[in-house]
């Protein structure tokens, strides 16, 4: 015979893991690349090495030349200047200001020395873009310094006899602003992405708090209400054996509450909860409404369940939700109309399942909807179902209807 506390453990674990709405992570929409797991410095180093090798090869591609000066230099000079303009890109996202400074100095030295560095000149465009997109510290100061250095480079090249005209200096400067503005655009998009991710994380935290509050309310309120009802009835019992039985039932209810609370905390900590009987979580939640009624009947509460044979086949999420709604409806009946009979019925047809809970309230005003009724409505909404709760003809009726194979809407959206 399976321990009821084990069924409660599996039920709580299944509810926490399968019925919890998951906030969609905006990063899931990003394109995944094979090297995405590598550090950014390693990724950028690979790009810099590729550009370094291409610049050394005699591809016959015109490089980026600003001063049109051509001087003889030692054979080791071009590779050093090429390395400065390419390998420094390793820091383009880690330290974009430093990368821009090194690449800029190497580019200026190559132009003043009259050395053709081929494709390595593209490193300057990459460095400018990277600083605009990822730079964080002293951005304005470095930007002003970069413009001033460009002006000094133009003056120095002119003094060295460069044939370029002032209009050429201005045109090249405007060309350099293109990667700058592209970097600013990317920077803005990254900021928007970060804001969306922060909002998604904040929403996930809020939703988790709401779910925890809802589960704690359902577990604690139900068991504590049952204990209060039993304790009140024990005060009017004269027979010692019957009183002892009532007190034992109160103790069992309290232990059940503690067990469900431990199970809830274990599920939140992602601690697996096993069933000594070896049943799956689906088997453990398949009879939850019947278990709830049986437990209430053992405590002597007048509650009945009418269900077809065989029982409707439903998904785990629907089974857990039916249990929690039935539990909350029974708790409200015990709290507001203690001792009155509660009739539950479970029906299934055309791929749907319906739970109906009815209890007598006489002429009492059920009052405004509280946390319990809101929780029931939220649970139904998560499965795309419908819940109606209200008083009619001296009775309080709760009706919940779902598709038998319903899943939480967030599960389908992932």
mmCIF file of C-alpha atoms in Angstrom:
data_model
loop_
_atom_site.group_PDB
_atom_site.id
_atom_site.type_symbol
_atom_site.label_atom_id
_atom_site.label_comp_id
_atom_site.label_asym_id
_atom_site.label_seq_id
_atom_site.Cartn_x
_atom_site.Cartn_y
_atom_site.Cartn_z
ATOM 1 C CA UNK A 1 0.000 0.000 0.000
ATOM 2 C CA UNK A 2 1.411 3.333 -0.984
ATOM 3 C CA UNK A 3 2.011 5.874 1.767
ATOM 4 C CA UNK A 4 -0.340 8.886 1.310
ATOM 5 C CA UNK A 5 2.478 11.244 2.249
ATOM 6 C CA UNK A 6 4.481 9.880 -0.706
ATOM 7 C CA UNK A 7 1.553 10.610 -3.025
ATOM 8 C CA UNK A 8 1.463 14.153 -1.637
ATOM 9 C CA UNK A 9 5.196 14.494 -2.267
ATOM 10 C CA UNK A 10 4.912 13.383 -5.883
ATOM 11 C CA UNK A 11 1.830 15.524 -6.393
ATOM 12 C CA UNK A 12 3.557 18.666 -5.127
ATOM 13 C CA UNK A 13 6.733 17.960 -7.098
ATOM 14 C CA UNK A 14 4.758 17.312 -10.300
ATOM 15 C CA UNK A 15 2.779 20.511 -9.858
ATOM 16 C CA UNK A 16 5.836 22.647 -9.229
ATOM 17 C CA UNK A 17 7.773 21.279 -12.193
ATOM 18 C CA UNK A 18 5.041 20.781 -14.808
ATOM 19 C CA UNK A 19 2.471 23.481 -14.080
ATOM 20 C CA UNK A 20 4.815 26.358 -13.501
ATOM 21 C CA UNK A 21 4.600 28.965 -16.268
ATOM 22 C CA UNK A 22 7.932 29.691 -17.725
ATOM 23 C CA UNK A 23 8.890 33.201 -18.779
ATOM 24 C CA UNK A 24 10.292 33.233 -22.268
ATOM 25 C CA UNK A 25 13.931 34.101 -22.416
ATOM 26 C CA UNK A 26 14.674 36.688 -25.151
ATOM 27 C CA UNK A 27 18.107 35.068 -25.646
ATOM 28 C CA UNK A 28 16.395 31.999 -27.084
ATOM 29 C CA UNK A 29 15.809 33.974 -30.274
ATOM 30 C CA UNK A 30 19.538 34.496 -30.856
ATOM 31 C CA UNK A 31 21.327 32.580 -33.572
ATOM 32 C CA UNK A 32 23.513 29.903 -32.013
ATOM 33 C CA UNK A 33 27.009 29.422 -33.442
ATOM 34 C CA UNK A 34 29.386 26.517 -32.708
ATOM 35 C CA UNK A 35 31.997 28.722 -31.035
ATOM 36 C CA UNK A 36 29.545 30.671 -28.860
ATOM 37 C CA UNK A 37 30.726 28.813 -25.740
ATOM 38 C CA UNK A 38 34.290 30.165 -26.121
ATOM 39 C CA UNK A 39 35.390 33.316 -24.260
ATOM 40 C CA UNK A 40 34.964 36.462 -26.322
ATOM 41 C CA UNK A 41 38.721 37.102 -26.230
ATOM 42 C CA UNK A 42 39.327 33.693 -27.814
ATOM 43 C CA UNK A 43 36.735 34.362 -30.515
ATOM 44 C CA UNK A 44 38.226 37.774 -31.309
ATOM 45 C CA UNK A 45 41.760 36.361 -31.242
ATOM 46 C CA UNK A 46 40.770 33.850 -33.914
ATOM 47 C CA UNK A 47 39.399 36.659 -36.081
ATOM 48 C CA UNK A 48 42.550 38.712 -35.582
ATOM 49 C CA UNK A 49 44.774 35.784 -36.538
ATOM 50 C CA UNK A 50 42.784 35.153 -39.709
ATOM 51 C CA UNK A 51 43.115 38.817 -40.725
ATOM 52 C CA UNK A 52 46.847 38.721 -39.871
ATOM 53 C CA UNK A 53 47.430 35.714 -42.146
ATOM 54 C CA UNK A 54 45.402 37.232 -44.989
ATOM 55 C CA UNK A 55 47.380 40.478 -44.739
ATOM 56 C CA UNK A 56 50.675 38.578 -45.076
ATOM 57 C CA UNK A 57 49.569 36.653 -48.153
ATOM 58 C CA UNK A 58 50.245 38.208 -51.594
ATOM 59 C CA UNK A 59 46.588 38.343 -52.591
ATOM 60 C CA UNK A 60 46.989 41.368 -54.812
ATOM 61 C CA UNK A 61 44.237 43.203 -52.935
ATOM 62 C CA UNK A 62 44.741 46.914 -52.422
ATOM 63 C CA UNK A 63 45.179 47.826 -48.798
ATOM 64 C CA UNK A 64 43.966 50.840 -46.858
ATOM 65 C CA UNK A 65 46.418 53.637 -47.599
ATOM 66 C CA UNK A 66 45.949 57.184 -46.427
ATOM 67 C CA UNK A 67 49.152 59.124 -47.168
ATOM 68 C CA UNK A 68 50.246 57.489 -50.449
ATOM 69 C CA UNK A 69 53.839 57.521 -49.172
ATOM 70 C CA UNK A 70 56.225 54.768 -50.248
ATOM 71 C CA UNK A 71 59.546 54.296 -48.441
ATOM 72 C CA UNK A 72 62.004 51.470 -48.080
ATOM 73 C CA UNK A 73 61.938 49.846 -44.653
ATOM 74 C CA UNK A 74 63.518 46.806 -43.033
ATOM 75 C CA UNK A 75 61.808 43.480 -43.864
ATOM 76 C CA UNK A 76 60.708 42.964 -40.272
ATOM 77 C CA UNK A 77 58.765 46.250 -40.100
ATOM 78 C CA UNK A 78 55.687 45.328 -42.210
ATOM 79 C CA UNK A 79 54.916 42.122 -40.225
ATOM 80 C CA UNK A 80 55.176 44.037 -36.948
ATOM 81 C CA UNK A 81 52.846 46.781 -38.157
ATOM 82 C CA UNK A 82 50.448 44.191 -39.578
ATOM 83 C CA UNK A 83 50.417 42.364 -36.228
ATOM 84 C CA UNK A 84 49.659 45.618 -34.424
ATOM 85 C CA UNK A 85 46.637 46.257 -36.635
ATOM 86 C CA UNK A 86 45.233 42.706 -36.459
ATOM 87 C CA UNK A 87 46.278 40.764 -33.369
ATOM 88 C CA UNK A 88 45.310 43.689 -31.121
ATOM 89 C CA UNK A 89 41.706 42.981 -32.121
ATOM 90 C CA UNK A 90 41.830 40.208 -29.499
ATOM 91 C CA UNK A 91 40.926 42.987 -27.032
ATOM 92 C CA UNK A 92 38.224 44.596 -29.139
ATOM 93 C CA UNK A 93 35.422 43.553 -26.760
ATOM 94 C CA UNK A 94 37.393 42.982 -23.569
ATOM 95 C CA UNK A 95 39.181 46.353 -23.708
ATOM 96 C CA UNK A 96 37.923 48.212 -26.791
ATOM 97 C CA UNK A 97 39.686 51.473 -25.874
ATOM 98 C CA UNK A 98 43.055 49.734 -25.655
ATOM 99 C CA UNK A 99 42.438 47.865 -28.899
ATOM 100 C CA UNK A 100 41.580 51.097 -30.702
ATOM 101 C CA UNK A 101 44.728 52.795 -29.370
ATOM 102 C CA UNK A 102 47.064 49.968 -30.440
ATOM 103 C CA UNK A 103 45.476 49.536 -33.868
ATOM 104 C CA UNK A 104 45.417 53.307 -34.392
ATOM 105 C CA UNK A 105 49.099 53.712 -33.520
ATOM 106 C CA UNK A 106 50.080 50.799 -35.792
ATOM 107 C CA UNK A 107 47.994 52.216 -38.644
ATOM 108 C CA UNK A 108 49.483 55.700 -38.227
ATOM 109 C CA UNK A 109 53.007 54.276 -38.101
ATOM 110 C CA UNK A 110 52.391 52.305 -41.299
ATOM 111 C CA UNK A 111 51.134 55.408 -43.102
ATOM 112 C CA UNK A 112 54.038 57.579 -41.944
ATOM 113 C CA UNK A 113 56.554 54.856 -42.795
ATOM 114 C CA UNK A 114 55.028 54.439 -46.247
ATOM 115 C CA UNK A 115 54.474 50.692 -45.682
ATOM 116 C CA UNK A 116 51.670 48.857 -47.399
ATOM 117 C CA UNK A 117 50.024 46.515 -44.898
ATOM 118 C CA UNK A 118 47.342 45.152 -47.213
ATOM 119 C CA UNK A 119 44.150 43.953 -45.582
ATOM 120 C CA UNK A 120 45.497 44.746 -42.106
ATOM 121 C CA UNK A 121 44.168 48.280 -42.536
ATOM 122 C CA UNK A 122 40.653 46.865 -42.093
ATOM 123 C CA UNK A 123 41.569 46.366 -38.453
ATOM 124 C CA UNK A 124 41.138 50.103 -37.907
ATOM 125 C CA UNK A 125 37.506 49.924 -39.051
ATOM 126 C CA UNK A 126 36.871 46.923 -36.798
ATOM 127 C CA UNK A 127 38.488 48.678 -33.830
ATOM 128 C CA UNK A 128 36.388 51.837 -34.345
ATOM 129 C CA UNK A 129 33.199 49.783 -34.605
ATOM 130 C CA UNK A 130 34.085 47.747 -31.504
ATOM 131 C CA UNK A 131 34.810 50.813 -29.404
ATOM 132 C CA UNK A 132 31.514 52.434 -30.408
ATOM 133 C CA UNK A 133 29.582 49.222 -29.679
ATOM 134 C CA UNK A 134 31.295 47.920 -26.536
ATOM 135 C CA UNK A 135 33.295 50.760 -25.016
ATOM 136 C CA UNK A 136 32.248 51.631 -21.464
ATOM 137 C CA UNK A 137 34.910 53.823 -19.858
ATOM 138 C CA UNK A 138 35.908 57.364 -20.890
ATOM 139 C CA UNK A 139 34.132 57.042 -24.203
ATOM 140 C CA UNK A 140 33.874 60.788 -24.817
ATOM 141 C CA UNK A 141 37.510 61.433 -23.849
ATOM 142 C CA UNK A 142 38.838 58.653 -26.078
ATOM 143 C CA UNK A 143 36.611 59.755 -28.955
ATOM 144 C CA UNK A 144 37.893 63.331 -28.804
ATOM 145 C CA UNK A 145 41.471 62.077 -28.518
ATOM 146 C CA UNK A 146 40.981 59.824 -31.563
ATOM 147 C CA UNK A 147 39.718 62.733 -33.685
ATOM 148 C CA UNK A 148 42.631 64.902 -32.537
ATOM 149 C CA UNK A 149 45.113 62.131 -33.358
ATOM 150 C CA UNK A 150 43.637 61.797 -36.840
ATOM 151 C CA UNK A 151 44.058 65.519 -37.403
ATOM 152 C CA UNK A 152 47.680 65.339 -36.240
ATOM 153 C CA UNK A 153 48.264 62.341 -38.536
ATOM 154 C CA UNK A 154 46.922 64.304 -41.521
ATOM 155 C CA UNK A 155 49.224 67.225 -40.677
ATOM 156 C CA UNK A 156 52.219 64.876 -40.295
ATOM 157 C CA UNK A 157 51.500 63.123 -43.595
ATOM 158 C CA UNK A 158 51.215 66.470 -45.351
ATOM 159 C CA UNK A 159 54.543 67.512 -43.841
ATOM 160 C CA UNK A 160 56.108 64.265 -45.118
ATOM 161 C CA UNK A 161 55.085 65.168 -48.650
ATOM 162 C CA UNK A 162 51.811 63.283 -49.051
ATOM 163 C CA UNK A 163 50.072 64.163 -52.326
ATOM 164 C CA UNK A 164 46.617 63.917 -50.708
ATOM 165 C CA UNK A 165 44.438 67.031 -50.719
ATOM 166 C CA UNK A 166 42.513 68.396 -47.686
ATOM 167 C CA UNK A 167 39.317 67.094 -49.259
ATOM 168 C CA UNK A 168 40.837 63.585 -49.219
ATOM 169 C CA UNK A 169 41.536 63.849 -45.485
ATOM 170 C CA UNK A 170 37.937 64.912 -44.845
ATOM 171 C CA UNK A 171 36.558 62.160 -47.093
ATOM 172 C CA UNK A 172 38.582 59.463 -45.328
ATOM 173 C CA UNK A 173 37.449 60.809 -41.967
ATOM 174 C CA UNK A 174 33.820 60.514 -43.065
ATOM 175 C CA UNK A 175 34.515 56.948 -44.175
ATOM 176 C CA UNK A 176 35.850 56.201 -40.699
ATOM 177 C CA UNK A 177 32.626 57.484 -39.155
ATOM 178 C CA UNK A 178 30.663 54.701 -40.882
ATOM 179 C CA UNK A 179 31.815 51.894 -38.533
ATOM 180 C CA UNK A 180 31.381 54.334 -35.646
ATOM 181 C CA UNK A 181 27.682 54.862 -36.361
ATOM 182 C CA UNK A 182 27.187 51.151 -37.047
ATOM 183 C CA UNK A 183 28.730 50.462 -33.649
ATOM 184 C CA UNK A 184 26.391 52.950 -31.973
ATOM 185 C CA UNK A 185 23.422 51.224 -33.604
ATOM 186 C CA UNK A 186 24.609 47.822 -32.354
ATOM 187 C CA UNK A 187 25.231 49.328 -28.920
ATOM 188 C CA UNK A 188 21.646 50.521 -28.770
ATOM 189 C CA UNK A 189 20.316 47.123 -29.807
ATOM 190 C CA UNK A 190 22.462 45.417 -27.176
ATOM 191 C CA UNK A 191 21.127 47.790 -24.534
ATOM 192 C CA UNK A 192 17.557 47.039 -25.585
ATOM 193 C CA UNK A 193 18.312 43.308 -25.500
ATOM 194 C CA UNK A 194 19.781 43.610 -22.009
ATOM 195 C CA UNK A 195 16.708 45.534 -20.864
ATOM 196 C CA UNK A 196 14.422 42.823 -22.253
ATOM 197 C CA UNK A 197 16.429 40.107 -20.540
ATOM 198 C CA UNK A 198 16.349 42.012 -17.234
ATOM 199 C CA UNK A 199 12.586 42.439 -17.557
ATOM 200 C CA UNK A 200 12.179 38.742 -18.359
ATOM 201 C CA UNK A 201 14.245 37.813 -15.304
ATOM 202 C CA UNK A 202 12.249 40.195 -13.123
ATOM 203 C CA UNK A 203 8.987 38.794 -14.467
ATOM 204 C CA UNK A 204 10.196 35.256 -13.773
ATOM 205 C CA UNK A 205 10.988 36.218 -10.177
ATOM 206 C CA UNK A 206 7.579 37.820 -9.714
ATOM 207 C CA UNK A 207 5.831 34.808 -11.233
ATOM 208 C CA UNK A 208 7.816 32.430 -9.039
ATOM 209 C CA UNK A 209 6.828 34.402 -5.950
ATOM 210 C CA UNK A 210 3.181 34.316 -6.991
ATOM 211 C CA UNK A 211 3.332 30.581 -7.613
ATOM 212 C CA UNK A 212 5.000 29.955 -4.264
ATOM 213 C CA UNK A 213 2.405 32.084 -2.469
ATOM 214 C CA UNK A 214 -0.398 30.245 -4.272
ATOM 215 C CA UNK A 215 0.972 26.794 -3.421
ATOM 216 C CA UNK A 216 1.606 27.740 0.202
ATOM 217 C CA UNK A 217 -1.923 29.111 0.448
ATOM 218 C CA UNK A 218 -3.438 25.934 -0.968
ATOM 219 C CA UNK A 219 -1.396 23.601 1.243
ATOM 220 C CA UNK A 220 -1.439 25.514 4.527
ATOM 221 C CA UNK A 221 -5.001 26.818 4.367
ATOM 222 C CA UNK A 222 -6.508 23.436 3.539
ATOM 223 C CA UNK A 223 -4.758 21.476 6.289
ATOM 224 C CA UNK A 224 -4.998 24.179 8.945
ATOM 225 C CA UNK A 225 -8.712 24.622 8.243
ATOM 226 C CA UNK A 226 -9.226 20.870 8.591
ATOM 227 C CA UNK A 227 -7.323 20.885 11.879
ATOM 228 C CA UNK A 228 -9.393 23.791 13.217
ATOM 229 C CA UNK A 229 -12.658 22.049 12.280
ATOM 230 C CA UNK A 230 -11.510 18.823 13.942
ATOM 231 C CA UNK A 231 -10.298 20.645 17.046
ATOM 232 C CA UNK A 232 -13.598 22.498 17.393
ATOM 233 C CA UNK A 233 -15.551 19.263 17.079
ATOM 234 C CA UNK A 234 -13.321 17.561 19.662
ATOM 235 C CA UNK A 235 -14.465 20.072 22.274
ATOM 236 C CA UNK A 236 -18.009 18.665 22.059
ATOM 237 C CA UNK A 237 -17.013 14.990 22.177
ATOM 238 C CA UNK A 238 -17.570 13.257 25.519
ATOM 239 C CA UNK A 239 -16.370 9.784 24.574
ATOM 240 C CA UNK A 240 -12.668 9.497 25.341
ATOM 241 C CA UNK A 241 -11.940 7.003 22.564
ATOM 242 C CA UNK A 242 -13.676 9.187 19.977
ATOM 243 C CA UNK A 243 -11.829 12.231 21.261
ATOM 244 C CA UNK A 244 -8.527 10.365 21.046
ATOM 245 C CA UNK A 245 -9.376 9.379 17.474
ATOM 246 C CA UNK A 246 -10.101 13.021 16.610
ATOM 247 C CA UNK A 247 -6.808 14.155 18.148
ATOM 248 C CA UNK A 248 -4.956 11.466 16.220
ATOM 249 C CA UNK A 249 -6.607 12.693 13.040
ATOM 250 C CA UNK A 250 -5.479 16.237 13.845
ATOM 251 C CA UNK A 251 -1.922 14.980 14.256
ATOM 252 C CA UNK A 252 -2.088 13.100 10.956
ATOM 253 C CA UNK A 253 -3.376 16.205 9.189
ATOM 254 C CA UNK A 254 -0.558 18.282 10.656
ATOM 255 C CA UNK A 255 2.033 15.761 9.546
ATOM 256 C CA UNK A 256 0.516 15.741 6.080
ATOM 257 C CA UNK A 257 0.830 19.531 5.931
ATOM 258 C CA UNK A 258 4.480 19.342 6.962
ATOM 259 C CA UNK A 259 5.117 16.633 4.369
ATOM 260 C CA UNK A 260 3.589 18.697 1.556
ATOM 261 C CA UNK A 261 5.549 21.763 2.643
ATOM 262 C CA UNK A 262 8.792 19.767 2.618
ATOM 263 C CA UNK A 263 7.884 18.410 -0.806
ATOM 264 C CA UNK A 264 7.224 21.895 -2.102
ATOM 265 C CA UNK A 265 10.565 23.151 -0.816
ATOM 266 C CA UNK A 266 12.293 20.078 -2.229
ATOM 267 C CA UNK A 267 10.758 20.704 -5.644
ATOM 268 C CA UNK A 268 11.870 24.345 -5.528
ATOM 269 C CA UNK A 269 15.388 23.137 -4.757
ATOM 270 C CA UNK A 270 15.107 20.621 -7.637
ATOM 271 C CA UNK A 271 15.423 17.764 -5.159
ATOM 272 C CA UNK A 272 13.943 14.578 -6.659
ATOM 273 C CA UNK A 273 11.091 13.040 -4.689
ATOM 274 C CA UNK A 274 10.708 9.292 -5.112
ATOM 275 C CA UNK A 275 7.766 7.064 -4.381
ATOM 276 C CA UNK A 276 8.608 3.938 -2.335
ATOM 277 C CA UNK A 277 6.094 2.062 -4.453
ATOM 278 C CA UNK A 278 8.031 2.875 -7.626
ATOM 279 C CA UNK A 279 5.120 4.687 -9.285
ATOM 280 C CA UNK A 280 5.651 7.392 -11.839
ATOM 281 C CA UNK A 281 4.562 10.967 -11.209
ATOM 282 C CA UNK A 282 1.666 10.435 -13.632
ATOM 283 C CA UNK A 283 0.403 7.452 -11.575
ATOM 284 C CA UNK A 284 0.850 9.433 -8.378
ATOM 285 C CA UNK A 285 -1.340 12.325 -9.523
ATOM 286 C CA UNK A 286 -3.910 10.262 -11.419
ATOM 287 C CA UNK A 287 -6.143 9.740 -8.351
ATOM 288 C CA UNK A 288 -5.629 13.044 -6.584
ATOM 289 C CA UNK A 289 -9.290 14.112 -6.365
ATOM 290 C CA UNK A 290 -10.313 10.673 -5.098
ATOM 291 C CA UNK A 291 -7.465 10.782 -2.567
ATOM 292 C CA UNK A 292 -8.612 14.195 -1.358
ATOM 293 C CA UNK A 293 -12.157 12.953 -0.815
ATOM 294 C CA UNK A 294 -10.934 9.797 0.930
ATOM 295 C CA UNK A 295 -8.745 11.821 3.294
ATOM 296 C CA UNK A 296 -11.627 14.152 4.156
ATOM 297 C CA UNK A 297 -13.938 11.179 4.745
ATOM 298 C CA UNK A 298 -11.382 9.616 7.077
ATOM 299 C CA UNK A 299 -11.523 12.783 9.135
ATOM 300 C CA UNK A 300 -15.283 12.404 9.287
ATOM 301 C CA UNK A 301 -16.166 15.276 6.991
ATOM 302 C CA UNK A 302 -19.352 14.764 4.873
ATOM 303 C CA UNK A 303 -17.937 14.902 1.356
ATOM 304 C CA UNK A 304 -18.776 12.639 -1.580
ATOM 305 C CA UNK A 305 -17.353 12.118 -5.058
ATOM 306 C CA UNK A 306 -19.321 11.002 -8.098
ATOM 307 C CA UNK A 307 -17.124 9.991 -11.035
ATOM 308 C CA UNK A 308 -17.459 7.677 -14.008
ATOM 309 C CA UNK A 309 -15.790 4.293 -14.283
ATOM 310 C CA UNK A 310 -13.220 4.234 -15.671
ATOM 311 C CA UNK A 311 -11.980 7.639 -14.651
ATOM 312 C CA UNK A 312 -11.270 10.174 -17.419
ATOM 313 C CA UNK A 313 -7.716 9.996 -18.747
ATOM 314 C CA UNK A 314 -6.105 13.412 -18.297
ATOM 315 C CA UNK A 315 -2.640 14.962 -18.502
ATOM 316 C CA UNK A 316 -0.547 15.401 -15.368
ATOM 317 C CA UNK A 317 -1.151 19.153 -15.411
ATOM 318 C CA UNK A 318 -4.929 18.706 -15.547
ATOM 319 C CA UNK A 319 -4.834 16.095 -12.768
ATOM 320 C CA UNK A 320 -2.833 18.355 -10.481
ATOM 321 C CA UNK A 321 -5.030 21.358 -11.252
ATOM 322 C CA UNK A 322 -8.224 19.379 -10.589
ATOM 323 C CA UNK A 323 -6.820 18.340 -7.242
ATOM 324 C CA UNK A 324 -5.873 21.867 -6.208
ATOM 325 C CA UNK A 325 -9.209 23.339 -7.274
ATOM 326 C CA UNK A 326 -11.099 20.587 -5.439
ATOM 327 C CA UNK A 327 -8.890 21.152 -2.401
ATOM 328 C CA UNK A 328 -9.540 24.904 -2.372
ATOM 329 C CA UNK A 329 -13.291 24.456 -2.891
ATOM 330 C CA UNK A 330 -13.410 21.956 -0.006
ATOM 331 C CA UNK A 331 -11.359 24.289 2.203
ATOM 332 C CA UNK A 332 -13.761 27.173 1.535
ATOM 333 C CA UNK A 333 -16.738 24.957 2.369
ATOM 334 C CA UNK A 334 -15.131 23.837 5.624
ATOM 335 C CA UNK A 335 -14.246 27.410 6.531
ATOM 336 C CA UNK A 336 -17.467 29.233 5.638
ATOM 337 C CA UNK A 337 -20.050 26.457 6.050
ATOM 338 C CA UNK A 338 -18.532 23.988 8.523
ATOM 339 C CA UNK A 339 -20.291 20.659 8.750
ATOM 340 C CA UNK A 340 -22.410 21.057 5.638
ATOM 341 C CA UNK A 341 -22.215 18.261 3.039
ATOM 342 C CA UNK A 342 -19.974 18.794 0.024
ATOM 343 C CA UNK A 343 -20.748 17.015 -3.235
ATOM 344 C CA UNK A 344 -18.036 16.650 -5.888
ATOM 345 C CA UNK A 345 -18.550 15.261 -9.373
ATOM 346 C CA UNK A 346 -16.016 14.537 -12.083
ATOM 347 C CA UNK A 347 -17.173 13.977 -15.648
ATOM 348 C CA UNK A 348 -15.434 13.584 -18.980
ATOM 349 C CA UNK A 349 -16.699 13.647 -22.561
ATOM 350 C CA UNK A 350 -15.647 14.883 -25.995
ATOM 351 C CA UNK A 351 -12.031 15.261 -24.896
ATOM 352 C CA UNK A 352 -12.894 17.514 -21.957
ATOM 353 C CA UNK A 353 -13.090 16.952 -18.214
ATOM 354 C CA UNK A 354 -15.252 18.890 -15.771
ATOM 355 C CA UNK A 355 -15.095 19.148 -11.990
ATOM 356 C CA UNK A 356 -18.096 20.391 -10.041
ATOM 357 C CA UNK A 357 -18.071 21.099 -6.291
ATOM 358 C CA UNK A 358 -21.316 22.052 -4.488
ATOM 359 C CA UNK A 359 -21.968 22.862 -0.835
ATOM 360 C CA UNK A 360 -24.942 24.368 1.017
ATOM 361 C CA UNK A 361 -24.575 27.915 2.308
ATOM 362 C CA UNK A 362 -28.202 28.728 3.179
ATOM 363 C CA UNK A 363 -28.797 32.458 3.166
ATOM 364 C CA UNK A 364 -25.184 33.371 3.901
ATOM 365 C CA UNK A 365 -23.403 35.919 1.772
ATOM 366 C CA UNK A 366 -20.298 34.299 0.269
ATOM 367 C CA UNK A 367 -18.598 37.710 0.168
ATOM 368 C CA UNK A 368 -16.121 38.999 -2.376
ATOM 369 C CA UNK A 369 -13.656 36.698 -4.053
ATOM 370 C CA UNK A 370 -10.517 36.243 -1.977
ATOM 371 C CA UNK A 371 -7.096 34.752 -2.652
ATOM 372 C CA UNK A 372 -8.507 31.217 -2.818
ATOM 373 C CA UNK A 373 -10.967 31.933 -5.606
ATOM 374 C CA UNK A 374 -8.376 33.945 -7.491
ATOM 375 C CA UNK A 375 -5.939 31.036 -7.219
ATOM 376 C CA UNK A 376 -8.516 28.643 -8.633
ATOM 377 C CA UNK A 377 -9.192 30.967 -11.559
ATOM 378 C CA UNK A 378 -5.445 31.389 -12.201
ATOM 379 C CA UNK A 379 -4.901 27.638 -12.240
ATOM 380 C CA UNK A 380 -7.716 27.146 -14.728
ATOM 381 C CA UNK A 381 -6.404 29.947 -16.936
ATOM 382 C CA UNK A 382 -2.941 28.349 -17.090
ATOM 383 C CA UNK A 383 -4.484 25.355 -18.853
ATOM 384 C CA UNK A 384 -6.703 27.420 -21.106
ATOM 385 C CA UNK A 385 -9.715 26.192 -19.121
ATOM 386 C CA UNK A 386 -12.667 27.901 -17.516
ATOM 387 C CA UNK A 387 -13.708 28.239 -13.897
ATOM 388 C CA UNK A 388 -17.000 29.564 -12.559
ATOM 389 C CA UNK A 389 -17.548 30.086 -8.836
ATOM 390 C CA UNK A 390 -20.529 31.693 -7.153
ATOM 391 C CA UNK A 391 -23.672 31.304 -5.067
ATOM 392 C CA UNK A 392 -27.024 30.193 -6.503
ATOM 393 C CA UNK A 393 -30.206 28.983 -4.746
ATOM 394 C CA UNK A 394 -28.581 28.694 -1.338
ATOM 395 C CA UNK A 395 -25.600 26.740 -2.646
ATOM 396 C CA UNK A 396 -22.059 27.650 -3.560
ATOM 397 C CA UNK A 397 -20.993 26.037 -6.827
ATOM 398 C CA UNK A 398 -17.495 25.756 -8.287
ATOM 399 C CA UNK A 399 -17.236 24.422 -11.843
ATOM 400 C CA UNK A 400 -13.922 23.898 -13.645
ATOM 401 C CA UNK A 401 -13.605 22.624 -17.218
ATOM 402 C CA UNK A 402 -10.491 21.768 -19.251
ATOM 403 C CA UNK A 403 -9.352 19.884 -22.288
ATOM 404 C CA UNK A 404 -8.327 16.467 -20.953
ATOM 405 C CA UNK A 405 -4.867 16.697 -22.534
ATOM 406 C CA UNK A 406 -4.283 20.383 -21.768
ATOM 407 C CA UNK A 407 -0.787 21.657 -21.044
ATOM 408 C CA UNK A 408 0.239 24.961 -19.588
ATOM 409 C CA UNK A 409 0.276 27.689 -22.220
ATOM 410 C CA UNK A 410 3.942 28.393 -21.518
ATOM 411 C CA UNK A 411 4.862 24.811 -22.337
ATOM 412 C CA UNK A 412 3.422 25.210 -25.824
ATOM 413 C CA UNK A 413 5.116 28.551 -26.357
ATOM 414 C CA UNK A 414 8.662 27.338 -25.763
#
